[in-house]
Coordinates of C-alpha atoms in Angstrom, one line a residue:
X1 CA -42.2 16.5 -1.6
X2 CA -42.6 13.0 -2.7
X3 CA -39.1 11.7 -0.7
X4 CA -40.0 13.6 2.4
X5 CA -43.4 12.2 2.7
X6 CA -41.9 9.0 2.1
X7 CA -40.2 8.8 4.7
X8 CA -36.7 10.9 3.4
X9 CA -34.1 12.1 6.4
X10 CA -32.3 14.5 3.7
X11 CA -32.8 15.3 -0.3
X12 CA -30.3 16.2 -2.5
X13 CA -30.9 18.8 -5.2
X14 CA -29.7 20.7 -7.9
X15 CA -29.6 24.5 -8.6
X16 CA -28.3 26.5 -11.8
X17 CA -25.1 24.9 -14.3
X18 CA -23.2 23.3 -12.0
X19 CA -24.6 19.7 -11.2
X20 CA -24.5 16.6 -12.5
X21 CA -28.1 16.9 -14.3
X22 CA -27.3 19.9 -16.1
X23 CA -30.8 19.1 -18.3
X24 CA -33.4 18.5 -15.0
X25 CA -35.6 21.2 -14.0
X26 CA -32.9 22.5 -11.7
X27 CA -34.2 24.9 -8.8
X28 CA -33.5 28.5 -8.7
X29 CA -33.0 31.0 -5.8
X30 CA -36.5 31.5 -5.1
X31 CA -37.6 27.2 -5.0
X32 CA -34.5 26.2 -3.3
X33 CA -36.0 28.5 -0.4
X34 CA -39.2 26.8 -0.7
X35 CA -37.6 23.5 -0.7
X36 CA -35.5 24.2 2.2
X37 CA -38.4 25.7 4.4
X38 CA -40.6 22.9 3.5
X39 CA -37.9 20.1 4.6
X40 CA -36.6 21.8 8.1
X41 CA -40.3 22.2 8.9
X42 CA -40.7 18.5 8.6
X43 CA -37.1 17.8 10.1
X44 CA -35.7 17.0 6.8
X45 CA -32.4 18.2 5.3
X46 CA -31.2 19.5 2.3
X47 CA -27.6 19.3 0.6
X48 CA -26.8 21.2 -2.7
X49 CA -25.1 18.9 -5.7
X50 CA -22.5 21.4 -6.9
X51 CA -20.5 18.4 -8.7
X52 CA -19.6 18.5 -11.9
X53 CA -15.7 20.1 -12.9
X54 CA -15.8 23.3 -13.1
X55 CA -12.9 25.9 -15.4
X56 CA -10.8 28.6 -13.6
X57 CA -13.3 31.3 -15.3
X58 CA -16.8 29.8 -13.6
X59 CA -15.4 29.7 -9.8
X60 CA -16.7 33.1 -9.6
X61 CA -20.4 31.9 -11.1
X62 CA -20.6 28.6 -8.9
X63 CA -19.3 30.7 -5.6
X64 CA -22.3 33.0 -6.5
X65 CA -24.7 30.0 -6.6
X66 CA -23.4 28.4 -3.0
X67 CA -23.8 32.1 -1.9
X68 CA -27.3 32.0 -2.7
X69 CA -27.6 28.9 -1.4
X70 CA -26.5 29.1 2.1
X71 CA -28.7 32.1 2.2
X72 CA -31.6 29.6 1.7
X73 CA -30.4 27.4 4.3
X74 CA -29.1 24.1 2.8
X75 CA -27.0 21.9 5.2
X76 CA -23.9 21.2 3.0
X77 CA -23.2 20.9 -0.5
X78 CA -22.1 17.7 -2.4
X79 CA -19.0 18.5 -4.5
X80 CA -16.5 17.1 -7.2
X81 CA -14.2 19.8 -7.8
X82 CA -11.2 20.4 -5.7
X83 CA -10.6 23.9 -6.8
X84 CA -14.3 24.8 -5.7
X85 CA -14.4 22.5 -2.8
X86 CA -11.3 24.8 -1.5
X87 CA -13.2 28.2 -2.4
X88 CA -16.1 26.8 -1.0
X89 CA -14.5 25.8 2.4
X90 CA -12.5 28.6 3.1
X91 CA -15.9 30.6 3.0
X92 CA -18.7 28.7 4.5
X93 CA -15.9 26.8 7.1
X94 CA -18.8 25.4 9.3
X95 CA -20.6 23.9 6.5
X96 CA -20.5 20.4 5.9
X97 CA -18.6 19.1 2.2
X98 CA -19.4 16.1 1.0
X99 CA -17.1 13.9 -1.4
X100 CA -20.0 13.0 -4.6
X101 CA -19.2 9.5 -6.3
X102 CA -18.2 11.5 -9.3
X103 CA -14.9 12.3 -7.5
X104 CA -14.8 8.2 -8.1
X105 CA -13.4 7.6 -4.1
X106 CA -12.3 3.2 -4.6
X107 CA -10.0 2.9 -2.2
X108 CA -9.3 3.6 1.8
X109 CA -6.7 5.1 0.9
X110 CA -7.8 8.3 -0.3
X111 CA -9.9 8.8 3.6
X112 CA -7.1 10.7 4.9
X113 CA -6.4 13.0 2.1
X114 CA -10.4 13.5 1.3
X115 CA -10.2 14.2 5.6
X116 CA -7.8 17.2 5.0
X117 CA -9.6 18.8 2.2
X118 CA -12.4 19.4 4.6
X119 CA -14.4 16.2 3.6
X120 CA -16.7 15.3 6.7
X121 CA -18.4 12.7 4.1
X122 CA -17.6 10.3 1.2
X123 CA -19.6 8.9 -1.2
X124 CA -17.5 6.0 -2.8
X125 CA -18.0 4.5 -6.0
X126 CA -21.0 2.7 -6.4
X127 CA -19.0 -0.4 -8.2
X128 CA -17.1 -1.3 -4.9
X129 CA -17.6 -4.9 -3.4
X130 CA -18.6 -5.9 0.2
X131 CA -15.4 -6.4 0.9
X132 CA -14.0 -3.5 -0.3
X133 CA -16.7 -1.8 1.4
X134 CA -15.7 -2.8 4.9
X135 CA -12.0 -2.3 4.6
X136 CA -13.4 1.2 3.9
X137 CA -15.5 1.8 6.7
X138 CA -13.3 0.6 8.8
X139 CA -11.1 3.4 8.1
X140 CA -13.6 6.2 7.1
X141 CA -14.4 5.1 11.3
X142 CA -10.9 5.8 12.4
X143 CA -10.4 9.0 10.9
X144 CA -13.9 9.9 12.0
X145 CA -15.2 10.4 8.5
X146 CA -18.7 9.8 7.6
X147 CA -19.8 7.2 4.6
X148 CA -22.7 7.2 2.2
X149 CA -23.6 4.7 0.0
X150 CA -26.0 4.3 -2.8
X151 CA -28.5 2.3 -2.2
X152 CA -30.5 2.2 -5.7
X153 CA -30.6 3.7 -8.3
X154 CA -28.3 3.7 -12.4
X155 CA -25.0 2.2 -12.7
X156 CA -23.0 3.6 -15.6
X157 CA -20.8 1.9 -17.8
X158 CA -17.8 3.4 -17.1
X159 CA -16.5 4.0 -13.5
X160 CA -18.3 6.5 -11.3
X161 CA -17.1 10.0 -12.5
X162 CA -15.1 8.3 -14.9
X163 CA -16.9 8.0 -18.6
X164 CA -16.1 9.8 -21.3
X165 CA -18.2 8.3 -23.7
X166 CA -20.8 10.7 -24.2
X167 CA -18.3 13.6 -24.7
X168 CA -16.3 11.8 -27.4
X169 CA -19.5 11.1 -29.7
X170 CA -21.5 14.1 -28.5
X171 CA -19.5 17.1 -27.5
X172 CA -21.8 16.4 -23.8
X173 CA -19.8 15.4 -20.3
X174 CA -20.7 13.8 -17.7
X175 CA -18.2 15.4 -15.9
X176 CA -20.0 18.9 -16.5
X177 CA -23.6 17.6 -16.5
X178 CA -24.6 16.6 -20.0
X179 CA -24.2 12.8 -20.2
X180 CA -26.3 11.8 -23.2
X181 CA -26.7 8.4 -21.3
X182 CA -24.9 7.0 -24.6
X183 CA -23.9 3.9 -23.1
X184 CA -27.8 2.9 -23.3
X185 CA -28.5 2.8 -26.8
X186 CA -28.5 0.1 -29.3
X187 CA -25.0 -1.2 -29.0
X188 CA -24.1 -4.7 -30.6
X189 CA -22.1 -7.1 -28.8
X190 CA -22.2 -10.5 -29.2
X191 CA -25.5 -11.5 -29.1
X192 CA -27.5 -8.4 -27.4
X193 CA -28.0 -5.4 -29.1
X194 CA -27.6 -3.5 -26.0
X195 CA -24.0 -4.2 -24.9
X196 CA -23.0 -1.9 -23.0
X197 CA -26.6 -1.0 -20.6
X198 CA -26.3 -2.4 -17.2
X199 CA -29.4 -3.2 -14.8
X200 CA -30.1 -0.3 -12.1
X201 CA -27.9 -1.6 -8.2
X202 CA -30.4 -2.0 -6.2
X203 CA -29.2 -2.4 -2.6
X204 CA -32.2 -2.1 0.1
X205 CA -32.1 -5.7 1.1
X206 CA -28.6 -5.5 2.7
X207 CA -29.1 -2.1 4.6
X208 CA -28.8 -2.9 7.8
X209 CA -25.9 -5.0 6.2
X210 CA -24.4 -2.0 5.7
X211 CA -25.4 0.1 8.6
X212 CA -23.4 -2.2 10.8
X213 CA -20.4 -2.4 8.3
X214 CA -20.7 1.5 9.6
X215 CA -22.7 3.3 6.5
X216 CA -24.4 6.1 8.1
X217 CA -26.6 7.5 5.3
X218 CA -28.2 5.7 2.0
X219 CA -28.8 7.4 -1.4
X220 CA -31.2 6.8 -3.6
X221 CA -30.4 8.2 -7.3
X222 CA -33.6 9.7 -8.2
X223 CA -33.1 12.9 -10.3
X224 CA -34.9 13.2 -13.0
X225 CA -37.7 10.8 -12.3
X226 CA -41.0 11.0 -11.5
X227 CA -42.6 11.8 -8.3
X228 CA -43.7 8.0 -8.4
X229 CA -40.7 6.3 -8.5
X230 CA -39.0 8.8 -5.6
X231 CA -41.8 8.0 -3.6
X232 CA -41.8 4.3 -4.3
X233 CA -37.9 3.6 -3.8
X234 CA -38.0 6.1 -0.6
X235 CA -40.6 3.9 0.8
X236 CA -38.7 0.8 -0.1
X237 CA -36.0 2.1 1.8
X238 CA -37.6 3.7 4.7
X239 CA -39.5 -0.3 5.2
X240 CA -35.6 -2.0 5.0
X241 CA -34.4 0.5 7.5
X242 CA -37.2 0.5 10.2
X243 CA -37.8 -3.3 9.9
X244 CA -34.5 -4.6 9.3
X245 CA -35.8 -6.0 5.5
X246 CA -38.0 -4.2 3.5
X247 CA -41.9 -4.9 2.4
X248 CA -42.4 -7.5 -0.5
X249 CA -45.0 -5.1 -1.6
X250 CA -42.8 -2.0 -2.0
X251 CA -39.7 -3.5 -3.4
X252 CA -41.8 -5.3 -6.4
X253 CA -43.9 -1.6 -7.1
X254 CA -40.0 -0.6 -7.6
X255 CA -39.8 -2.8 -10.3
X256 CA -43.0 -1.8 -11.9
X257 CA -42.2 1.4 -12.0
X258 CA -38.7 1.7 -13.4
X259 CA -36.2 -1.2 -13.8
X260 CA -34.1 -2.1 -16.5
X261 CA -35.1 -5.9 -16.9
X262 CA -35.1 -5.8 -12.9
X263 CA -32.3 -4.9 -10.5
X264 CA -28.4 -6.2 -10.1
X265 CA -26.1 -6.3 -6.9
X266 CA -23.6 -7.9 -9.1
X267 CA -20.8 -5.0 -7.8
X268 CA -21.8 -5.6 -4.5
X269 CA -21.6 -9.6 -4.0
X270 CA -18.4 -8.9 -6.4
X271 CA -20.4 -11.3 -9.1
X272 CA -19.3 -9.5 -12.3
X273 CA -21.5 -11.3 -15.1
X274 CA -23.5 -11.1 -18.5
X275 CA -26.6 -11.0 -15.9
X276 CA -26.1 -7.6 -14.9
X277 CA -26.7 -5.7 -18.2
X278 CA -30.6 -5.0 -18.7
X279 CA -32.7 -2.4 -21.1
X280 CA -35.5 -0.9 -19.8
X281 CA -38.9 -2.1 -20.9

């Protein structure tokens, strides 16, 4: 509620075991219909995170969850595991598939392959430069595939869909769901005790940057916040994208009310440096 009224073209939610924030008050069968009837009222859509790795003996389980699903209504479903992404696109064949950063997608390269899978939408790894970023546009254009950025939201220590941190010390993946978000405790290394806790990217000054590098859609990582900061951020970005920057006013209540000693583009401007780690306060 809080993204559509401010100012959200789609949401992206999760349902049952198999999304990336196993632990969030995930929807069920019955508020994923609400959700979906309360966003096509208002023009809004809605795509299903189904992306963590999922074993041979759950296909059946997840398959009954996009079943359930599409019966609500959702316009595509955000996915990181090839086996499902084949189940799932032999059956709903009309239904969009999007590539979810946790398939970690860093290269042009892997357009055309992503393309034959039945990708119609990529959503590269959020540590990619500007540079890297065009080179990949430019390609995603050519073999008419669709590109979504983040715009704000965590960085993790590790690659995009890459860490394994958390399931080494806790038994708890990432890849299935579970991350601990290990890499922001108390770590010592050199002289901060939080080595390894990097700022939150924040992007929304250079969106219409990247909506002419040929970006179509912005994501805001959101999940499992608080209406507030949804409603701030979604704001934020709404401002950038009608106005061509965004308000002074929205972008510092963004600060206030989550950042991790403020924000870093550091990836982005390809500045790699001590000043992108930050704890929260």
């Amino acid at each position: 509620v809080a993204a559509v009224r401010s100012g959200a073209d789609a949401v992206y939610l999760g349902m049952g075991d198999f999304n990336a924030r196993r632990n969030a008050h995930n929807f069920t069968p019955q508020t994923i219909r609400e959700a979906v009837e309360y966003c096509h009222i208002r023009g809004v859509k809605v795509y299903l995170t189904l992306n963590t790795l999922v074993y041979n003996e759950e296909i059946s389980a997840a398959m009954t969850l996009a079943d359930q699903a599409v019966s609500a209504g959702v316009d595509g479903f955000i996915l990181a595991d090839l086996g499902l992404t084949a189940a799932i696109g032999k059956k709903f064949p009309t239904l969009p598939l999007h590539a979810s950063t946790q398939l970690t997608v860093h290269t042009a390269d892997a357009l055309e392959e992503l393309k034959n899978l039945g990708f119609s939408r990529v959503v590269p790894s959020r540590e990619m430069s500007k540079s890297e970023l065009v080179v990949f546009c430019q390609k995603a254009k050519e073999l008419e595939i669709e590109v979504e950025v983040f715009i704000h939201g965590a960085l993790c220590m590790s690659m995009s869909g890459q860490c394994l941190m958390s399931a080494t010390l806790g038994g708890r993946s990432g890849n299935r769901g579970l991350c601990a978000g290990t890499c922001r405790l108390p770590w010592k290394g050199g002289n901060r005790d939080y080595a390894l806790s990097l700022r939150d990217l924040s992007l929304i000054e250079h969106i219409k940057e990247l909506e002419n590098m040929g970006v179509c859609s912005f994501k805001i990582e959101g999940r499992m916040k608080a209406p507030e900061y949804v409603a701030a951020v979604t704001a934020a970005c709404r401002s950038a994208a009608d106005n061509g920057t965004p308000d002074p006013e929205l972008m510092k209540l963004c600060e206030d009310i989550f950042s991790r000693s403020g924000f870093t583009k550091g990836y982005y401007e390809g500045e790699i440096t001590p000043d992108m780690f930050g704890i929260r306060t």
